[in-house]
Coordinates of N, CA and C and ligand atoms in Angstrom, one line a residue:
X5 N 13.5 10.2 7.4 CA 12.5 10.8 8.5 C 11.5 9.5 8.8
X6 N 10.6 9.2 10.3 CA 9.6 8.2 10.1 C 8.7 8.9 10.1
X7 N 7.3 8.5 9.0 CA 6.3 9.6 8.9 C 5.4 9.1 10.4
X8 N 4.6 9.3 10.3 CA 3.2 8.5 11.4 C 2.2 7.8 9.8
X9 N 1.9 6.8 10.4 CA 1.8 6.3 9.5 C -0.1 6.1 10.0
X10 N -1.1 6.3 9.2 CA -2.6 6.5 9.0 C -3.7 5.0 9.4
X11 N -4.0 4.8 10.3 CA -4.6 3.7 10.6 C -6.1 4.0 10.0
X12 N -6.5 3.0 9.6 CA -8.3 2.9 9.3 C -8.9 3.5 10.3
X13 N -9.6 4.0 10.9 CA -10.6 5.0 9.7 C -10.7 5.9 9.0
X14 N -9.3 7.1 9.0 CA -9.1 8.2 8.6 C -9.6 7.8 7.4
X15 N -9.8 9.2 7.5 CA -10.8 9.6 6.4 C -9.1 9.4 4.3
X16 N -8.3 9.9 4.5 CA -7.1 9.6 3.6 C -6.8 8.3 3.2
X17 N -7.2 7.6 3.4 CA -7.0 6.3 3.2 C -7.8 6.1 2.4
X18 N -9.9 6.8 1.7 CA -10.7 6.5 1.6 C -10.6 7.4 -0.5
X19 N -9.4 8.5 0.5 CA -9.5 9.4 -0.7 C -9.0 9.7 -2.3
X20 N -9.2 8.8 -3.0 CA -9.0 8.8 -4.0 C -7.2 9.4 -4.5
X21 N -6.3 9.2 -4.9 CA -4.5 10.3 -4.8 C -4.7 11.7 -6.2
X22 N -3.9 11.9 -5.5 CA -4.3 13.0 -7.5 C -2.4 12.4 -7.8
X23 N -2.3 12.8 -9.1 CA -1.7 11.8 -9.5 C -0.4 12.7 -9.2
X24 N 1.0 12.6 -9.3 CA 2.0 13.7 -9.2 C 2.7 14.5 -10.5
X25 N 2.4 15.1 -10.4 CA 3.0 16.7 -12.1 C 4.8 16.6 -11.9
X26 N 5.6 17.1 -10.9 CA 7.1 16.6 -11.4 C 7.6 15.7 -10.7
X27 N 8.3 15.2 -10.8 CA 10.0 14.4 -9.6 C 10.3 15.0 -9.2
X28 N 10.4 15.8 -7.8 CA 11.1 17.0 -7.6 C 11.6 17.0 -6.7
X29 N 12.3 17.2 -5.9 CA 13.6 16.8 -4.5 C 11.9 16.6 -3.0
X30 N 11.1 17.2 -3.7 CA 10.0 17.0 -2.3 C 9.5 15.7 -2.5
X31 N 8.8 15.2 -3.6 CA 8.7 13.9 -3.6 C 10.3 12.6 -4.2
X32 N 11.2 13.3 -3.8 CA 12.5 12.5 -3.9 C 11.9 12.1 -2.2
X33 N 12.1 13.7 -1.2 CA 12.2 13.3 -0.2 C 11.5 12.2 0.4
X34 N 9.1 12.4 0.0 CA 9.1 11.9 0.1 C 8.5 10.2 -0.1
X35 N 9.3 9.9 -0.8 CA 9.9 8.5 -0.9 C 11.0 7.7 -0.1
X36 N 12.1 8.6 -0.2 CA 12.8 8.2 1.5 C 12.2 8.3 2.3
X37 N 11.3 8.8 3.3 CA 10.9 9.0 4.5 C 9.8 7.7 4.3
X38 N 9.5 8.2 2.5 CA 8.2 5.9 3.0 C 8.3 4.7 3.5
X39 N 10.7 4.6 2.7 CA 11.4 3.6 2.9 C 11.5 3.1 3.9
X40 N 11.8 4.8 4.3 CA 12.4 4.2 6.4 C 11.2 4.1 6.3
X41 N 10.1 4.7 6.8 CA 8.7 4.0 7.4 C 8.2 3.1 7.5
X42 N 8.0 2.7 6.1 CA 7.8 1.0 5.9 C 9.2 -0.1 6.9
X43 N 10.0 0.3 6.6 CA 11.4 -0.1 6.5 C 11.4 -0.7 8.5
X44 N 10.8 0.5 9.3 CA 10.4 0.6 10.3 C 9.6 -0.3 11.4
X45 N 8.5 -0.1 10.1 CA 7.4 -0.9 10.9 C 6.9 -2.1 11.6
X46 N 7.7 -3.4 10.6 CA 8.2 -2.6 9.2 C 7.3 -3.0 8.5
X47 N 7.4 -3.1 6.9 CA 6.7 -3.1 5.9 C 6.7 -3.8 5.0
X48 N 6.3 -4.5 4.4 CA 6.4 -4.7 2.9 C 6.6 -3.9 1.2
X49 N 5.7 -2.6 1.5 CA 5.1 -1.7 0.9 C 4.2 -0.9 1.7
X50 N 4.4 0.5 1.2 CA 3.4 1.3 1.4 C 3.5 2.8 1.0
X51 N 2.3 2.4 0.6 CA 1.6 3.8 -0.1 C 1.3 5.3 0.2
X52 N 1.4 6.2 -0.5 CA 1.7 7.6 0.4 C 0.2 8.2 1.8
X53 N -1.0 8.1 0.5 CA -2.1 8.1 1.0 C -1.8 7.4 3.1
X54 N -1.4 6.4 3.3 CA -1.1 5.7 4.5 C -0.3 6.8 4.9
X55 N 0.6 8.1 5.1 CA 1.5 8.5 5.4 C 0.2 10.1 5.5
X56 N -0.6 10.6 5.3 CA -1.4 10.8 5.9 C -1.4 12.1 3.5
X57 N 0.0 12.2 3.0 CA 0.1 12.3 1.4 C -1.0 12.2 0.4
X58 N -2.2 12.7 -0.6 CA -2.3 11.4 -1.0 C -2.0 11.9 -2.1
X59 N -0.9 11.5 -2.7 CA -0.8 11.5 -3.6 C 0.0 10.0 -4.9
X60 N -0.5 9.9 -6.1 CA 0.5 9.0 -7.0 C 1.5 8.2 -6.1
X61 N 1.8 8.1 -4.8 CA 3.5 8.0 -4.3 C 2.7 6.1 -3.8
X62 N 4.3 5.6 -4.6 CA 4.1 3.7 -3.5 C 5.7 3.7 -3.5
X63 N 6.4 2.8 -2.3 CA 6.9 2.5 -2.4 C 7.7 0.8 -1.5
X64 N 8.7 -0.4 -2.2 CA 8.1 -1.5 -1.9 C 9.7 -2.1 -1.6
X65 N 9.3 -3.3 -0.8 CA 10.7 -4.0 -0.9 C 10.2 -5.1 -0.8
X66 N 10.6 -6.1 -1.6 CA 9.9 -7.2 -1.0 C 11.3 -9.0 -0.4
X67 N 12.4 -8.2 -0.9 CA 13.3 -8.8 -0.7 C 13.7 -9.5 1.2
X68 N 14.5 -10.1 0.9 CA 14.6 -11.2 2.2 C 15.7 -10.4 3.3
X69 N 16.7 -9.4 2.2 CA 17.5 -8.7 3.3 C 17.3 -7.6 3.2
X70 N 16.3 -7.0 2.9 CA 15.9 -5.9 2.4 C 16.5 -4.5 1.2
X71 N 17.2 -5.0 0.3 CA 17.9 -4.5 -0.8 C 17.8 -4.3 -1.3
X72 N 16.6 -3.8 -2.4 CA 15.7 -3.7 -3.3 C 14.5 -3.0 -3.4
X73 N 14.5 -1.7 -2.5 CA 13.3 -0.5 -2.6 C 13.4 -0.2 -4.6
X74 N 12.6 -0.1 -4.0 CA 11.1 0.3 -5.6 C 10.5 1.9 -4.6
X75 N 11.5 2.5 -5.6 CA 9.9 3.9 -5.5 C 9.2 4.1 -6.6
X76 N 8.0 4.4 -6.5 CA 7.5 4.2 -7.9 C 6.6 5.0 -7.1
X77 N 6.8 5.7 -8.8 CA 5.7 7.8 -9.4 C 4.6 7.3 -10.3
X78 N 3.2 7.6 -9.7 CA 2.2 7.5 -10.6 C 2.6 6.1 -11.4
X79 N 2.0 5.2 -10.5 CA 2.0 3.9 -10.8 C 0.7 3.4 -11.4
X80 N 1.0 2.4 -12.9 CA -0.3 2.4 -14.0 C -0.4 0.5 -13.8
X81 N -1.4 0.3 -13.0 CA -1.5 -1.1 -13.8 C -2.1 -1.5 -15.5
X82 N -1.1 -2.2 -15.9 CA -1.0 -1.6 -17.6 C -1.6 -3.6 -18.0
X83 N -1.3 -3.9 -17.2 CA -1.8 -5.7 -18.0 C -1.5 -6.7 -16.3
X84 N -2.3 -7.3 -16.7 CA -2.7 -8.4 -15.4 C -2.9 -9.6 -16.5
X85 N -1.7 -10.9 -15.1 CA -2.3 -12.5 -15.7 C -3.8 -12.5 -15.9
X86 N -4.5 -13.4 -16.6 CA -5.2 -14.4 -16.4 C -5.7 -15.2 -15.0
X87 N -4.8 -16.1 -15.0 CA -4.6 -16.6 -13.2 C -4.2 -15.3 -12.1
X88 N -5.1 -16.2 -11.2 CA -5.4 -15.7 -10.1 C -5.1 -16.5 -8.6
X89 N -4.2 -16.0 -8.1 CA -3.6 -16.7 -6.7 C -4.2 -15.9 -5.5
X90 N -5.0 -17.1 -4.7 CA -5.1 -16.1 -3.1 C -3.5 -16.2 -2.4
X91 N -4.4 -15.4 -1.5 CA -3.3 -15.2 -0.1 C -3.2 -14.3 0.6
X92 N -2.6 -14.5 1.9 CA -3.2 -13.7 3.1 C -2.5 -12.1 3.7
X93 N -3.1 -11.2 3.4 CA -2.5 -9.8 3.4 C -2.9 -9.5 4.2
X94 N -2.3 -8.5 4.7 CA -2.5 -7.8 6.4 C -2.0 -6.1 4.9
X95 N -2.2 -4.6 6.9 CA -2.0 -3.7 5.7 C -1.8 -2.8 6.7
X96 N -0.8 -2.3 7.2 CA -0.2 -1.3 8.3 C -0.8 0.2 8.4
X97 N -2.1 0.3 7.5 CA -3.2 1.1 7.9 C -4.4 0.2 8.9
X98 N -4.4 -1.2 8.9 CA -5.4 -1.9 9.9 C -4.2 -3.1 10.6
X99 N -4.0 -2.8 11.5 CA -3.2 -3.5 12.3 C -4.0 -4.9 12.8
X100 N -3.2 -5.8 12.9 CA -3.9 -6.4 13.3 C -4.9 -7.8 13.2
X101 N -5.6 -7.3 11.3 CA -6.1 -8.6 11.1 C -5.4 -8.3 9.4
X102 N -6.3 -9.9 8.8 CA -5.5 -10.7 8.4 C -6.5 -11.2 6.9
X103 N -6.9 -10.8 5.6 CA -7.5 -11.5 5.3 C -6.9 -12.6 3.8
X104 N -7.2 -13.0 3.3 CA -7.0 -14.5 1.8 C -7.9 -13.1 1.0
X105 N -7.5 -12.8 0.1 CA -7.5 -12.3 -1.3 C -7.4 -12.7 -1.8
X106 N -8.3 -12.8 -2.8 CA -8.0 -12.9 -4.5 C -7.4 -11.8 -5.7
X107 N -6.0 -12.3 -5.8 CA -5.9 -11.6 -7.1 C -4.8 -12.1 -8.3
X108 N -4.7 -11.0 -8.8 CA -3.7 -12.1 -10.4 C -2.1 -12.3 -9.8
X109 N -2.0 -13.2 -10.6 CA -0.7 -13.8 -10.4 C 0.0 -13.3 -10.8
X110 N 0.0 -12.1 -11.9 CA 1.3 -11.7 -12.5 C -0.2 -10.0 -12.3
X111 N 1.6 -9.6 -12.8 CA 1.4 -7.9 -13.2 C 2.5 -7.5 -14.1
X112 N 1.8 -6.1 -14.3 CA 3.2 -5.0 -16.0 C 3.2 -3.8 -14.6
X113 N 3.8 -3.7 -14.1 CA 4.0 -1.8 -14.2 C 3.9 -0.6 -14.8
X114 N 3.7 0.3 -15.3 CA 3.9 1.7 -15.2 C 4.0 2.1 -14.9
X115 N 5.6 3.2 -14.3 CA 5.8 4.1 -13.8 C 6.8 5.2 -14.0
X116 N 6.4 6.4 -13.0 CA 8.3 7.0 -13.0 C 8.8 6.3 -12.0
X117 N 10.3 6.7 -12.1 CA 11.1 6.8 -10.8 C 12.0 7.2 -10.4
X118 N 12.3 7.9 -9.5 CA 12.6 9.0 -8.7 C 13.6 10.1 -9.4
X119 N 14.0 9.4 -10.8 CA 14.4 10.4 -11.5 C 13.3 11.1 -12.6
X120 N 12.1 10.5 -12.2 CA 11.2 11.3 -13.7 C 10.8 10.8 -14.3
X121 N 12.2 9.5 -14.9 CA 12.1 8.4 -16.1 C 11.2 7.3 -16.2
X122 N 10.3 6.7 -17.4 CA 9.2 6.0 -17.5 C 9.4 5.4 -17.3
X123 N 8.9 3.8 -16.7 CA 10.2 2.5 -16.5 C 8.9 1.6 -16.4
X124 N 8.6 0.6 -16.7 CA 8.1 -1.0 -17.1 C 8.2 -1.9 -16.4
X125 N 7.6 -2.8 -15.3 CA 8.1 -4.1 -14.7 C 7.3 -4.9 -14.4
X126 N 7.3 -5.8 -15.0 CA 6.8 -7.1 -14.4 C 6.7 -7.9 -13.4
X127 N 6.1 -7.8 -12.5 CA 5.9 -8.6 -11.3 C 5.4 -9.8 -11.2
X128 N 5.4 -10.6 -10.4 CA 4.6 -11.9 -10.5 C 4.7 -12.2 -8.5
X129 N 4.3 -13.5 -8.4 CA 3.9 -13.4 -6.7 C 4.0 -12.6 -5.5
X130 N 5.0 -12.4 -4.5 CA 5.2 -11.5 -3.6 C 4.6 -10.3 -4.1
X131 N 6.3 -9.8 -5.0 CA 5.9 -8.6 -5.3 C 4.9 -7.0 -6.0
X132 N 3.9 -8.8 -7.2 CA 2.9 -8.2 -7.7 C 1.7 -8.5 -6.6
X133 N 1.9 -8.7 -5.9 CA 0.5 -8.9 -5.1 C 0.8 -7.8 -3.6
X134 N 2.0 -7.0 -4.3 CA 2.1 -6.2 -3.3 C 1.7 -4.8 -3.9
X135 N 2.2 -4.8 -4.6 CA 1.7 -3.9 -5.4 C 0.8 -3.7 -6.1
X136 N -0.1 -4.9 -6.0 CA -1.8 -4.4 -6.8 C -1.7 -3.5 -5.3
X137 N -1.9 -4.4 -4.1 CA -2.1 -3.8 -2.5 C -2.0 -2.4 -2.9
X138 N -0.7 -2.0 -3.3 CA -0.3 -0.5 -2.6 C -1.1 0.8 -3.9
X139 N -0.9 -0.1 -4.7 CA -1.8 0.9 -5.3 C -3.1 1.2 -5.3
X140 N -3.7 -0.5 -5.2 CA -5.3 -0.3 -4.8 C -4.7 1.4 -3.3
X141 N -4.2 1.4 -3.2 CA -4.5 2.7 -1.2 C -5.1 3.8 -2.7
X142 N -3.9 4.4 -4.0 CA -4.0 5.2 -4.2 C -4.9 5.8 -4.8
X143 N -6.6 3.7 -4.8 CA -7.3 4.8 -4.9 C -8.8 4.3 -4.3
X144 N -8.0 4.7 -2.7 CA -9.0 5.0 -1.1 C -9.3 3.1 -1.2
X145 N -9.2 2.2 -2.1 CA -9.3 0.9 -1.4 C -8.1 0.4 -1.1
X146 N -8.8 -0.7 0.0 CA -8.2 -1.2 1.2 C -8.4 -2.9 1.2
X147 N -7.5 -3.5 1.2 CA -7.8 -5.2 0.7 C -9.2 -6.1 1.4
X148 N -9.4 -5.4 2.5 CA -11.4 -5.4 3.0 C -11.7 -5.3 1.7
X149 N -12.0 -4.7 1.3 CA -12.7 -3.9 0.1 C -12.9 -5.5 -1.1
X150 N -11.5 -6.0 -1.0 CA -11.7 -7.6 -2.3 C -12.3 -8.9 -1.4
X151 N -13.0 -8.6 0.0 CA -13.0 -9.8 0.6 C -14.8 -9.8 0.6
X152 N -14.6 -11.2 0.5 CA -17.2 -10.8 0.9 C -18.2 -10.2 2.2
X153 N -18.8 -9.3 1.7 CA -19.0 -8.8 2.6 C -19.1 -9.0 4.4
X154 N -19.6 -10.8 4.5 CA -19.6 -11.1 5.8 C -18.8 -11.2 5.8
X155 N -16.8 -11.8 6.0 CA -15.6 -11.7 6.0 C -14.9 -10.4 6.9
X156 N -15.5 -9.5 5.4 CA -14.9 -8.3 5.8 C -15.7 -7.6 6.5
X157 N -17.2 -7.7 7.1 CA -18.2 -7.1 8.6 C -17.5 -7.8 9.8
X158 N -17.1 -9.1 10.0 CA -16.2 -9.8 10.2 C -15.3 -9.1 10.9
X159 N -13.9 -9.2 10.3 CA -12.9 -8.5 10.3 C -13.1 -7.2 10.9
X160 N -13.6 -6.4 10.3 CA -13.5 -4.9 10.6 C -14.1 -4.6 12.0
X161 N -15.0 -5.6 12.1 CA -15.7 -5.8 13.5 C -14.9 -5.9 14.5
X162 N -13.9 -6.6 14.3 CA -12.6 -7.6 15.1 C -11.6 -6.2 15.1
X163 N -11.7 -5.8 14.0 CA -10.0 -4.9 14.4 C -11.1 -3.0 16.1
X164 N -12.3 -2.8 14.8 CA -12.2 -2.0 15.3 C -12.9 -2.2 18.0
X165 N -12.4 -3.9 17.1 CA -12.6 -4.0 19.6 C -11.6 -3.8 19.3
X166 N -10.0 -4.2 18.7 CA -8.5 -4.0 18.8 C -8.0 -3.3 19.2
X167 N -8.7 -1.9 18.2 CA -7.9 -0.7 17.9 C -9.3 0.7 19.5
X168 N -10.5 -0.1 20.4 CA -10.6 0.5 21.6 C -10.1 0.0 23.1
X169 N -9.4 -1.0 22.3 CA -8.4 -1.7 23.6 C -7.2 -1.2 23.4
X170 N -7.1 -0.6 22.8 CA -5.1 -0.8 22.3 C -5.3 1.2 22.8
X171 N -6.4 1.8 22.3 CA -6.3 2.8 22.2 C -6.4 4.1 23.8
X172 N -6.5 3.4 24.5 CA -6.0 4.4 26.3 C -4.6 3.9 26.7
X173 N -4.1 2.9 26.1 CA -2.2 2.5 26.3 C -2.0 3.8 25.0
X174 N -2.3 4.0 24.6 CA -1.9 5.6 23.7 C -1.1 7.3 24.3
X175 N -2.5 7.4 25.2 CA -2.8 8.4 25.1 C -2.0 8.7 26.9
Ligands
ZN7 ZN1 -2.2 -1.4 2.9

């Protein structure tokens, strides 16, 4: 099922999401619905707060063929490389604005898979960036928060302007 993607300034995006206590059918369905929603958007990652669920669940797929879905419950960054990289990021919850974000180039993430088994993934490049962006969402952090205050306010002003233009067409 395709879920509705919440956009800024929806308050659920600023909430700290709760850990999942048990990986059950409900969580597995959420993971599948989030993947379907992400592919349809289209996007390369999605965090549960972006579909209005304040729980620590993310999905991602950075493959060209869109055949490498990752389902992560309670993901936690356990290691960050000292080297960083800068690249442009966007967000399904902040449509049409983009900014250059500096992040560690590689990370190690510990998480539970859809069966509840503990796993560890070492990621670099685009996947590392995507996972950091999605895990940020679980703490109420958006990519614009990593920008300088000046850059952030320029982007958010542009976003507000676009949002006002978009709204009449939707109602
Ligand atoms: Zn995002």
